[in-house]
Structure formats: structure tokens, C-alpha cells
PDB file of C-alpha atoms in Angstrom:
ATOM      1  CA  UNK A   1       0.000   0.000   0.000  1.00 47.00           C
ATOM      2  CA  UNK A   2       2.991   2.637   1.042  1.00 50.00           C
ATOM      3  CA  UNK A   3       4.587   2.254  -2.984  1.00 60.00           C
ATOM      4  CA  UNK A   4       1.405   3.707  -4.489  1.00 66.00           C
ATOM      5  CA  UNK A   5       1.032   6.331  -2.211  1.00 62.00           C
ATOM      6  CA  UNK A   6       4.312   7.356  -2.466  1.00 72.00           C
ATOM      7  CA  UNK A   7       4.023   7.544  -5.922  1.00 72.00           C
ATOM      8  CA  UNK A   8       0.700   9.202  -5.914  1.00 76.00           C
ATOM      9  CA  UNK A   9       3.170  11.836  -3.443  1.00 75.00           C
ATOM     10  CA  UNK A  10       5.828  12.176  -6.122  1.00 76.00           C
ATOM     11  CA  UNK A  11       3.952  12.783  -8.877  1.00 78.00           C
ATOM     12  CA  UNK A  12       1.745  15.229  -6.855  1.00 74.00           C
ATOM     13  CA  UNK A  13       4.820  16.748  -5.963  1.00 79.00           C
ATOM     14  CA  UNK A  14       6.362  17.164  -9.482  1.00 80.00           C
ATOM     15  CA  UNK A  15       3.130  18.613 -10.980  1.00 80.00           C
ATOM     16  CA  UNK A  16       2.847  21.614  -8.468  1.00 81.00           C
ATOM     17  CA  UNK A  17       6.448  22.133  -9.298  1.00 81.00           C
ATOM     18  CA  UNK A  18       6.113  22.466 -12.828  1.00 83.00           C
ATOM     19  CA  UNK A  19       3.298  24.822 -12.245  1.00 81.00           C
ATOM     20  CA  UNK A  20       4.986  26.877 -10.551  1.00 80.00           C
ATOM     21  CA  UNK A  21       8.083  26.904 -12.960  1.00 83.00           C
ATOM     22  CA  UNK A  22       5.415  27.792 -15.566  1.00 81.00           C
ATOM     23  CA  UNK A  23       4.220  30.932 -13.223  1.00 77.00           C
ATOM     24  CA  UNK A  24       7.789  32.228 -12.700  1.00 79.00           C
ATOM     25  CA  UNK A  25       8.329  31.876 -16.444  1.00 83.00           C
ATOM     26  CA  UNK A  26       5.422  34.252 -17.011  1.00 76.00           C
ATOM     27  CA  UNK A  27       6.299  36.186 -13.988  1.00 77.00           C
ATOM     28  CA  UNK A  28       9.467  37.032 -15.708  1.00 81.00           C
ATOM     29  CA  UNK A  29       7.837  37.701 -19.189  1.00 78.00           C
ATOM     30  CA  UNK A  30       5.619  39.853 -17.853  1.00 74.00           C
ATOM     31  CA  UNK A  31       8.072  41.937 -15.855  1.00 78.00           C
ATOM     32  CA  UNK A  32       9.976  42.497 -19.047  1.00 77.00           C
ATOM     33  CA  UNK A  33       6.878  44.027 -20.598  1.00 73.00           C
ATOM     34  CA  UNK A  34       6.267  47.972 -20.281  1.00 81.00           C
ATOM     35  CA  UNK A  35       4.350  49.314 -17.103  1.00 80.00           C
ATOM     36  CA  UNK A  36       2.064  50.408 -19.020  1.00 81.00           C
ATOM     37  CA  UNK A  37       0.525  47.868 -20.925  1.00 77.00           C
ATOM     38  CA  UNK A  38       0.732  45.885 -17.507  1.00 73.00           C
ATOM     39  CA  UNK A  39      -1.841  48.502 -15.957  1.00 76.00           C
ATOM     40  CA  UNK A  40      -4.130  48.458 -18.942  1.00 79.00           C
ATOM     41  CA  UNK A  41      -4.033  44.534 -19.187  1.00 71.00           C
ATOM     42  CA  UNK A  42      -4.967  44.616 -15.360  1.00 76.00           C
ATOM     43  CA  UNK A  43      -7.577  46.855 -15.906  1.00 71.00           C
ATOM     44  CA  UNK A  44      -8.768  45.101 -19.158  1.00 71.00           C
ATOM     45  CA  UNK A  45      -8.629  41.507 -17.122  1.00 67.00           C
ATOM     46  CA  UNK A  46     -10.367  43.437 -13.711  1.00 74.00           C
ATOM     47  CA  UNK A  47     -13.579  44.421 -16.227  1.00 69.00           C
ATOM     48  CA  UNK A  48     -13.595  40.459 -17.453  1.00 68.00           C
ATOM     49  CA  UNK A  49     -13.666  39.657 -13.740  1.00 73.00           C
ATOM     50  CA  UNK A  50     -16.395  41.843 -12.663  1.00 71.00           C
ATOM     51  CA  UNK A  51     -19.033  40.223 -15.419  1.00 70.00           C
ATOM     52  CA  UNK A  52     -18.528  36.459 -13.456  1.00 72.00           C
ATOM     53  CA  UNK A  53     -19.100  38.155 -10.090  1.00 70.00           C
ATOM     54  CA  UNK A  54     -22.107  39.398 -11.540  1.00 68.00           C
ATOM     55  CA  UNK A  55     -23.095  36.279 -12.722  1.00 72.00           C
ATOM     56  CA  UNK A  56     -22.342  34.528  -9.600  1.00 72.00           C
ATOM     57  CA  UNK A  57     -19.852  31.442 -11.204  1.00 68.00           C
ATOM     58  CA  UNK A  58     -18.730  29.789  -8.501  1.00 74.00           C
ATOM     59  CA  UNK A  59     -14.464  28.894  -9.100  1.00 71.00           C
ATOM     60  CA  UNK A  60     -12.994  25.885  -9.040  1.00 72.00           C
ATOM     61  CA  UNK A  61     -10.921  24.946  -6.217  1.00 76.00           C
ATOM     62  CA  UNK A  62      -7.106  26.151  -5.791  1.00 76.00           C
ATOM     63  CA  UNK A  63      -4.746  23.822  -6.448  1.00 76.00           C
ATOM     64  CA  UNK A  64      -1.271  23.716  -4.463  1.00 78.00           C
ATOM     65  CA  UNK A  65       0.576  25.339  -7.524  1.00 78.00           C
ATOM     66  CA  UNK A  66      -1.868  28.206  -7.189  1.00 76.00           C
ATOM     67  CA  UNK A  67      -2.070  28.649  -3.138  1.00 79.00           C
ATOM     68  CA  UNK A  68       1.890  28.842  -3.122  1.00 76.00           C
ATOM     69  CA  UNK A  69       1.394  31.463  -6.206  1.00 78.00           C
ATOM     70  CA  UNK A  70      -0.966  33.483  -4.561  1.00 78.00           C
ATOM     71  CA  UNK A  71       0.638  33.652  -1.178  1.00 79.00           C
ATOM     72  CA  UNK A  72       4.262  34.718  -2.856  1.00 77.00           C
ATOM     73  CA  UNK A  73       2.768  37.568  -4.891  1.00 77.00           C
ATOM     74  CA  UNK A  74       0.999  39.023  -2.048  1.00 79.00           C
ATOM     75  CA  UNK A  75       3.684  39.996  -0.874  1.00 75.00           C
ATOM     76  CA  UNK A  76       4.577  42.371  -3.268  1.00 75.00           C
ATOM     77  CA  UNK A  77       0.949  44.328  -3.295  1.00 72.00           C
ATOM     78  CA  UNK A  78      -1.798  45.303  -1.442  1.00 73.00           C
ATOM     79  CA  UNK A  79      -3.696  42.456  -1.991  1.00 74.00           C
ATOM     80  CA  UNK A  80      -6.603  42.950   0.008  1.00 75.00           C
ATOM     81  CA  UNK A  81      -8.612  44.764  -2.760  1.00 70.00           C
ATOM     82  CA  UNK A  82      -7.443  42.457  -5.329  1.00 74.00           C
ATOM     83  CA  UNK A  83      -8.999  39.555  -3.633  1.00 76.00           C
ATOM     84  CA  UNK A  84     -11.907  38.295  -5.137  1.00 71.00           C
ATOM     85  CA  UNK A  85     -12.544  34.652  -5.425  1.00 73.00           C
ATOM     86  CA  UNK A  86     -11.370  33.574  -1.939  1.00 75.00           C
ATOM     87  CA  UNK A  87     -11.614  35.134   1.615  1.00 80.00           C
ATOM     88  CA  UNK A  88      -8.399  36.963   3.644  1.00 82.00           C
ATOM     89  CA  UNK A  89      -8.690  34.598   6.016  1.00 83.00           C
ATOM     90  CA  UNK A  90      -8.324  31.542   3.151  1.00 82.00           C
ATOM     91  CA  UNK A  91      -5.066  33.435   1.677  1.00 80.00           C
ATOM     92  CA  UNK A  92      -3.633  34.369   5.319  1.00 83.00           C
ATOM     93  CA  UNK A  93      -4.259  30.956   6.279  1.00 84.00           C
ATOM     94  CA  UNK A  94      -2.228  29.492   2.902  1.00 81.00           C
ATOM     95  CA  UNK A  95       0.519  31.623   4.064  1.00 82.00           C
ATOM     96  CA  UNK A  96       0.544  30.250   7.036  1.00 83.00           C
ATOM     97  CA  UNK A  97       0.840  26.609   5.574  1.00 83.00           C
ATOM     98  CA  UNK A  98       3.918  27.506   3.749  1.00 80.00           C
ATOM     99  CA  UNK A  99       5.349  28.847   6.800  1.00 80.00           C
ATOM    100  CA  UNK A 100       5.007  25.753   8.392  1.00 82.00           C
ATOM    101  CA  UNK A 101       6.644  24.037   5.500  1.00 80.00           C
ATOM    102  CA  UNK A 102       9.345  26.455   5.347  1.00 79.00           C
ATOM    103  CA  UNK A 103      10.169  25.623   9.390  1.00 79.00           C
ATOM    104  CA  UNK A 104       9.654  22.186   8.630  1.00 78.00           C
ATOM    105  CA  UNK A 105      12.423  22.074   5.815  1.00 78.00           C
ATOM    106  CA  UNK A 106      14.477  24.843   7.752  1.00 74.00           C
ATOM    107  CA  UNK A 107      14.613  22.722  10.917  1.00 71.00           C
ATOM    108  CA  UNK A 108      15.234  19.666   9.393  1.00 69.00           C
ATOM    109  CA  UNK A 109      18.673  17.552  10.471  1.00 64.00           C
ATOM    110  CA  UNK A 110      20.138  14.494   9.021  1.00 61.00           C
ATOM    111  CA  UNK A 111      21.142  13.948  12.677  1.00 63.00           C
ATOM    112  CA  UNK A 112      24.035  11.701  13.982  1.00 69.00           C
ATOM    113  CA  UNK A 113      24.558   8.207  13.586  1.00 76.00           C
ATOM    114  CA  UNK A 114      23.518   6.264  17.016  1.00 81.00           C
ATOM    115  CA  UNK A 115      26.166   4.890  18.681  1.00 84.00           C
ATOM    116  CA  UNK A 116      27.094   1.363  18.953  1.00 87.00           C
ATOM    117  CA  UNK A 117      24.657  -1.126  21.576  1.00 87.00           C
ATOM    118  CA  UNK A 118      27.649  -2.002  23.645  1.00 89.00           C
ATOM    119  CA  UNK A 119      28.877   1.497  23.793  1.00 89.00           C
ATOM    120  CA  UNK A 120      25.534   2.448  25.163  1.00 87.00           C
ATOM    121  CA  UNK A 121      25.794  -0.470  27.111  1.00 88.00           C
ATOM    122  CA  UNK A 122      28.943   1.213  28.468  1.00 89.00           C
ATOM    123  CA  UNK A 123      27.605   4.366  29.289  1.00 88.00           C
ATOM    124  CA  UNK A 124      24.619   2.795  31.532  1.00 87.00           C
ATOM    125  CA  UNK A 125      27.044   0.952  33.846  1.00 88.00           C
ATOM    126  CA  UNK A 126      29.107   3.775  34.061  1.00 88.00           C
ATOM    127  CA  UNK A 127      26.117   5.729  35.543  1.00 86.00           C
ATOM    128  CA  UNK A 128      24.770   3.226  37.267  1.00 85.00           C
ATOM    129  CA  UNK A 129      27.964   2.119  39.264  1.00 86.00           C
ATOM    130  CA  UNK A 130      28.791   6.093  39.899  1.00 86.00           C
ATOM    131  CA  UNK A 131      25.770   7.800  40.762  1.00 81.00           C
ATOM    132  CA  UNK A 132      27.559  11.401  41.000  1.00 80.00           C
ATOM    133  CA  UNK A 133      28.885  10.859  37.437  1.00 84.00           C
ATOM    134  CA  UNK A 134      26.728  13.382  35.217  1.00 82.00           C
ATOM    135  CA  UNK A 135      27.175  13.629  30.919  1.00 85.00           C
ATOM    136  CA  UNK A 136      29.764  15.616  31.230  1.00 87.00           C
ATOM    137  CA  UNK A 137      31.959  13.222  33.829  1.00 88.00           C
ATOM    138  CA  UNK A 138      31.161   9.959  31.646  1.00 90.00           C
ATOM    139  CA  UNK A 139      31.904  12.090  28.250  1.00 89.00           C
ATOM    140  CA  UNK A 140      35.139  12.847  30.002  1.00 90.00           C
ATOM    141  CA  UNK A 141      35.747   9.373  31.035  1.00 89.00           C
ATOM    142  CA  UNK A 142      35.455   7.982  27.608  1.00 89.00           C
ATOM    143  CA  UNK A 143      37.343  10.145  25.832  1.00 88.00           C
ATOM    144  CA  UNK A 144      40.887   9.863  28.483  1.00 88.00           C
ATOM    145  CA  UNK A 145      40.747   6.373  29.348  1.00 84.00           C
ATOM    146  CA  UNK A 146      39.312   4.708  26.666  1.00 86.00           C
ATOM    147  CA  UNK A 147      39.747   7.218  23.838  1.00 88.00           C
ATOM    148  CA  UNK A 148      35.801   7.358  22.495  1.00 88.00           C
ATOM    149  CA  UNK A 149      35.195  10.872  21.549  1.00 89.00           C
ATOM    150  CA  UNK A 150      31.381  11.305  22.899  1.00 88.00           C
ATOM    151  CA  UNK A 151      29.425  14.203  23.026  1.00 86.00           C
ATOM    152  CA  UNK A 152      27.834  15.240  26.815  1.00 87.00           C
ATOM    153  CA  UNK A 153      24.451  15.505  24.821  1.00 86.00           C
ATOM    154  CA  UNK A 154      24.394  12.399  23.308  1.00 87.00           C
ATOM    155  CA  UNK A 155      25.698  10.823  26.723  1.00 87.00           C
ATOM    156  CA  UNK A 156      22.371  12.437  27.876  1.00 86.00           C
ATOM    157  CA  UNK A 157      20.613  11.313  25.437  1.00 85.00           C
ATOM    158  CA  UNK A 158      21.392   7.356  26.155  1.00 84.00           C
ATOM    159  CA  UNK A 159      21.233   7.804  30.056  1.00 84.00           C
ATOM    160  CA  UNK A 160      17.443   8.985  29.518  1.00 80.00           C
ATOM    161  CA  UNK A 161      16.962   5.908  27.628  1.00 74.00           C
ATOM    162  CA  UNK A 162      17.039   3.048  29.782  1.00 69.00           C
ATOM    163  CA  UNK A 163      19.590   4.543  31.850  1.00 63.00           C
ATOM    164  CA  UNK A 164      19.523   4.506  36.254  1.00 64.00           C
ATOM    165  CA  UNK A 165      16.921   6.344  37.645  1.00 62.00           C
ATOM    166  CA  UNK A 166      19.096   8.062  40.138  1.00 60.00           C
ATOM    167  CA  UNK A 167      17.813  10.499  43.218  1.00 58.00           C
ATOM    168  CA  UNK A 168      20.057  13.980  42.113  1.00 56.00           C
ATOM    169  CA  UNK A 169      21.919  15.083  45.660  1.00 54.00           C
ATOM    170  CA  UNK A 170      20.667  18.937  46.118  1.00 55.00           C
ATOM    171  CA  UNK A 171      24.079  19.908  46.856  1.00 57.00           C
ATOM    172  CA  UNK A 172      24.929  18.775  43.269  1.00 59.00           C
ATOM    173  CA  UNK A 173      21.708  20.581  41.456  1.00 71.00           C
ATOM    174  CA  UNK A 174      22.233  22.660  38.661  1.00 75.00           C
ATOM    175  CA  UNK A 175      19.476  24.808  39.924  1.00 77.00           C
ATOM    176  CA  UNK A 176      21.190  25.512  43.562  1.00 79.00           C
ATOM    177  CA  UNK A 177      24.402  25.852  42.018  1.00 80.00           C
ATOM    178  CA  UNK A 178      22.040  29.081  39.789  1.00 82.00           C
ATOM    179  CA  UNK A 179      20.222  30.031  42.790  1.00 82.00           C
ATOM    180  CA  UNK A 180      24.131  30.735  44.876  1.00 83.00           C
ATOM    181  CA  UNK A 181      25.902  32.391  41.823  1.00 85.00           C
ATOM    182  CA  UNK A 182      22.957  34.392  39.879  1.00 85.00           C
ATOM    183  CA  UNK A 183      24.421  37.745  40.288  1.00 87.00           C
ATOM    184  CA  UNK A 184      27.314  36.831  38.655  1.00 88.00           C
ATOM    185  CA  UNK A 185      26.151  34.497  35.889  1.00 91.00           C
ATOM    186  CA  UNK A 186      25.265  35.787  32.250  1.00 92.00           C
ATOM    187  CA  UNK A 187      23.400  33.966  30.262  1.00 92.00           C
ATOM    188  CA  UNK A 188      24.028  33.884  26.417  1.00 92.00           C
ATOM    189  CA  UNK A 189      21.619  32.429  22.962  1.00 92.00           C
ATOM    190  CA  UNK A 190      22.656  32.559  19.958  1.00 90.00           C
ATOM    191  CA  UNK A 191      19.580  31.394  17.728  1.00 88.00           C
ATOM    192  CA  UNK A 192      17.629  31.964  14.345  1.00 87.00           C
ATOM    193  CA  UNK A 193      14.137  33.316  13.703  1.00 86.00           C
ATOM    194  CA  UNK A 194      12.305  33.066  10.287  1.00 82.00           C
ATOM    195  CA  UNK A 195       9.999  36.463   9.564  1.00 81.00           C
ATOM    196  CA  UNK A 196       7.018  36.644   7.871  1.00 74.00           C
ATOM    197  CA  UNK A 197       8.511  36.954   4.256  1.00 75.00           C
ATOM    198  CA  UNK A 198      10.668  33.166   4.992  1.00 76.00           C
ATOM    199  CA  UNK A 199      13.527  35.616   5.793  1.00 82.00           C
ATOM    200  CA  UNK A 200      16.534  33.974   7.963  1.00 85.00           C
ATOM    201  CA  UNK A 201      17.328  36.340  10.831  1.00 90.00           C
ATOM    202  CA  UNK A 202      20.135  35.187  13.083  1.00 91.00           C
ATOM    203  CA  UNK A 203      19.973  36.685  17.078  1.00 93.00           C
ATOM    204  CA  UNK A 204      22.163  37.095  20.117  1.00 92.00           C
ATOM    205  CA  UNK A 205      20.889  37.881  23.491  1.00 94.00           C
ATOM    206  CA  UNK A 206      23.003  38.189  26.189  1.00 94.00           C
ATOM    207  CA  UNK A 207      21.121  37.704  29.389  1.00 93.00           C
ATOM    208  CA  UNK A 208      21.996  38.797  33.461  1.00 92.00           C
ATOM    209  CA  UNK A 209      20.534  35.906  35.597  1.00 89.00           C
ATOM    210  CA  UNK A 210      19.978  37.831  38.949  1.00 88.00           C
ATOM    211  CA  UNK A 211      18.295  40.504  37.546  1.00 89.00           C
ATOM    212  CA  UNK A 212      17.055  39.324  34.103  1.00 89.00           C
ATOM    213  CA  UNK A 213      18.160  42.588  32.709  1.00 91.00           C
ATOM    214  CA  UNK A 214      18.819  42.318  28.871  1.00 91.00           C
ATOM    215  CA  UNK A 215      22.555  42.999  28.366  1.00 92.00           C
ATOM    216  CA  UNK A 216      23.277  43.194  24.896  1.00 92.00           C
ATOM    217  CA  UNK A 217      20.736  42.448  21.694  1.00 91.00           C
ATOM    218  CA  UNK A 218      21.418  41.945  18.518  1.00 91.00           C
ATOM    219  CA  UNK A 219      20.052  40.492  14.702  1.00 90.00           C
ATOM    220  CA  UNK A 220      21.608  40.217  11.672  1.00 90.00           C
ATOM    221  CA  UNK A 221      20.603  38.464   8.188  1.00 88.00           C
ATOM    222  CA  UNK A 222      24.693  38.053   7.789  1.00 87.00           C
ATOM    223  CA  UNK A 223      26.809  37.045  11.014  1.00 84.00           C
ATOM    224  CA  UNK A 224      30.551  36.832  10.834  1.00 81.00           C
ATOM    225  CA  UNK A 225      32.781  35.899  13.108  1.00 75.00           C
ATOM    226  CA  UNK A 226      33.134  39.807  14.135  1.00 71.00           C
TER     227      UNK A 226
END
């Protein structure tokens, strides 16, 4: 059952693209063209447009080719008087689809490959037989005495699955260890937004932790090392 619906997906997928190859193509031919005759064909295509409102013919449903269209060129216009065949709502909410998309593809990772069952093996015992051992200790571990390069994360990671359910010591919390030193911690993010128009915007905050007070903002669609 899964091969024929891929298939179905595929060739779904290839048709909306060559639609909307065929759109840019006449997106690009008709930006050549003087401004002009582009204001009197609008006009000329408005009046056409008009006599099926009058008439009441009801359009045919938007295809995917023609909700990623739509949503693209409003963007370059004030739209909302141009709208005629669907609601604001049904264009915001096609935007709002191909937002999600974007983030989907955006966020997407190819991820690391999971490490070996007797290395995660490894890693379990090692908790379990030193219960003050955290990520960073057992990353540690592995890397001088046994030379595995591991990340802390992905030690993490492992420990969480399956691992010893150990009872942290409150002298060894993370959180009392915050609560002692706030005033002289500063807390730092360095971390990407997408804007309305699928723009990449990249942001660093830099963050007092006794105070919360904001100590330095900052966005750019370019970082360097500077």
C-alpha cells in the first residue's frame, strides 16, 4: 500500500512544481513588458472579472501550484482589494501553511549516527555504578581512558533511555548551584528566527541571571565571526 502512495506523493509533488516553474516563467515575461501595458491589461482583465461576479460562477478549487502562487505575490501588493474569489482569512491561512513548510524544511537535520549497543551499554554501567557521574563526567571518562570521543548531549541522550533512575543530591543541582551564583552568571543564545517573508534572521541575546536585565541584543541576516 505505502509504494502507491508514495508515488501518488511524487507525482503530486512534481506537478505543483512544474506549475509553478510555468508561473515564474510568465512572472518574468511579464516583468519584461512595459508598465504600461501591464496597468491596462490589469484593468482590461479586472472588467472580465467583474461580469462572473455578476453572474455569480462559482471557481474551481485552488490547487497547491496556485495557493503557493498566490501567497508569494501578495507579498509584493496590497492584496486585500485584489482579492476576489477567496476570503483573507483563506489566503492568510495558505501563508501560514507555507510557513510551516518552510520551518519544517528549515529545521530539518540528518542527525548523527547512534552509537554502537555495547557502547551504550557502556555508558549505563558507568552511571549506574557512579551515581555522581553526570554527561559531562562519563563524556570525560570515555574520551581519556578509553579514547571514544562522545558528546555530553548524546551521553544524555542514552542515560534517559534506559539509563539509572538516580535520586540527584541537592548539593549537586544545577538549579542551587544558579540560585548561589545568579548575580554573577550571564546567560548567552545565539539562535535563528524566520519572519514573515521566509527571511533567515540570526539573534544574540546576552542575558543577566539575577536581575534578568537584557545585556546586549542583537540580529543580523549576515553574522561573521566579528
Amino acid at each position: 500500500m505505502s509504494s502507491p502512495v508514495s508515488f501518488l506523493a511524487v507525482v503530486h509533488c512534481l506537478r505543483t512544481l512544474s506549475l509553478v516553474a510555468v508561473d515564474l516563467i510568465r512572472l518574468v515575461a511579464l516583468a519584461a513588458r512595459p508598465r504600461a501595458a501591464l496597468v491596462a491589461e490589469n484593468l482590461f482583465l479586472r472588467k472580465q472579472l467583474a461580469f462572473f461576479q455578476e453572474r455569480k460562477v462559482r471557481p474551481r478549487r485552488a490547487d497547491a501550484a496556485t495557493r503557493w502562487m498566490m501567497a508569494a505575490l501578495s507579498q509584493w501588493f496590497a492584496w486585500r482589494n485584489a482579492l476576489v474569489n477567496v476570503q483573507a482569512d483563506t489566503l492568510l491561512r495558505w501563508h501560514r501553511q507555507g510557513f510551516r513548510l518552510f520551518w519544517r524544511w528549515k529545521s530539518k537535520t540528518a542527525g548523527r549516527p547512534r552509537l554502537p549497543n555495547n557502547l551504550q551499554a557502556l555508558i549505563r554501567e558507568m552511571a549506574a555504578d557512579n551515581p555522581t557521574w553526570g554527561q559531562e563526567r562519563i563524556a570525560n571518562e570515555l574520551q581519556l581512558k578509553l579514547g571514544i570521543r562522545v558528546s555530553p548531549r548524546t551521553v544524555a541522550k542514552y542515560l534517559r533511555r534506559g539509563g539509572p533512575v538516580r535520586a540527584p543530591d541537592p548539593k549537586q543541582r544545577w538549579l542551587t548551584f544558579v540560585h548561589n551564583h545568579a548575580q554573577v552568571i550571564v546567560a548567552s543564545d545565539f539562535f535563528v528566527v524566520i519572519t514573515a517573508t521566509f527571511h533567515t534572521l540570526y539573534v544574540l541575546v546576552l542575558m543577566e541571571v539575577g536581575t534578568r536585565r537584557l545585556l546586549h541584543h542583537n540580529l543580523t541576516a549576515h553574522p561573521t565571526a566579528e
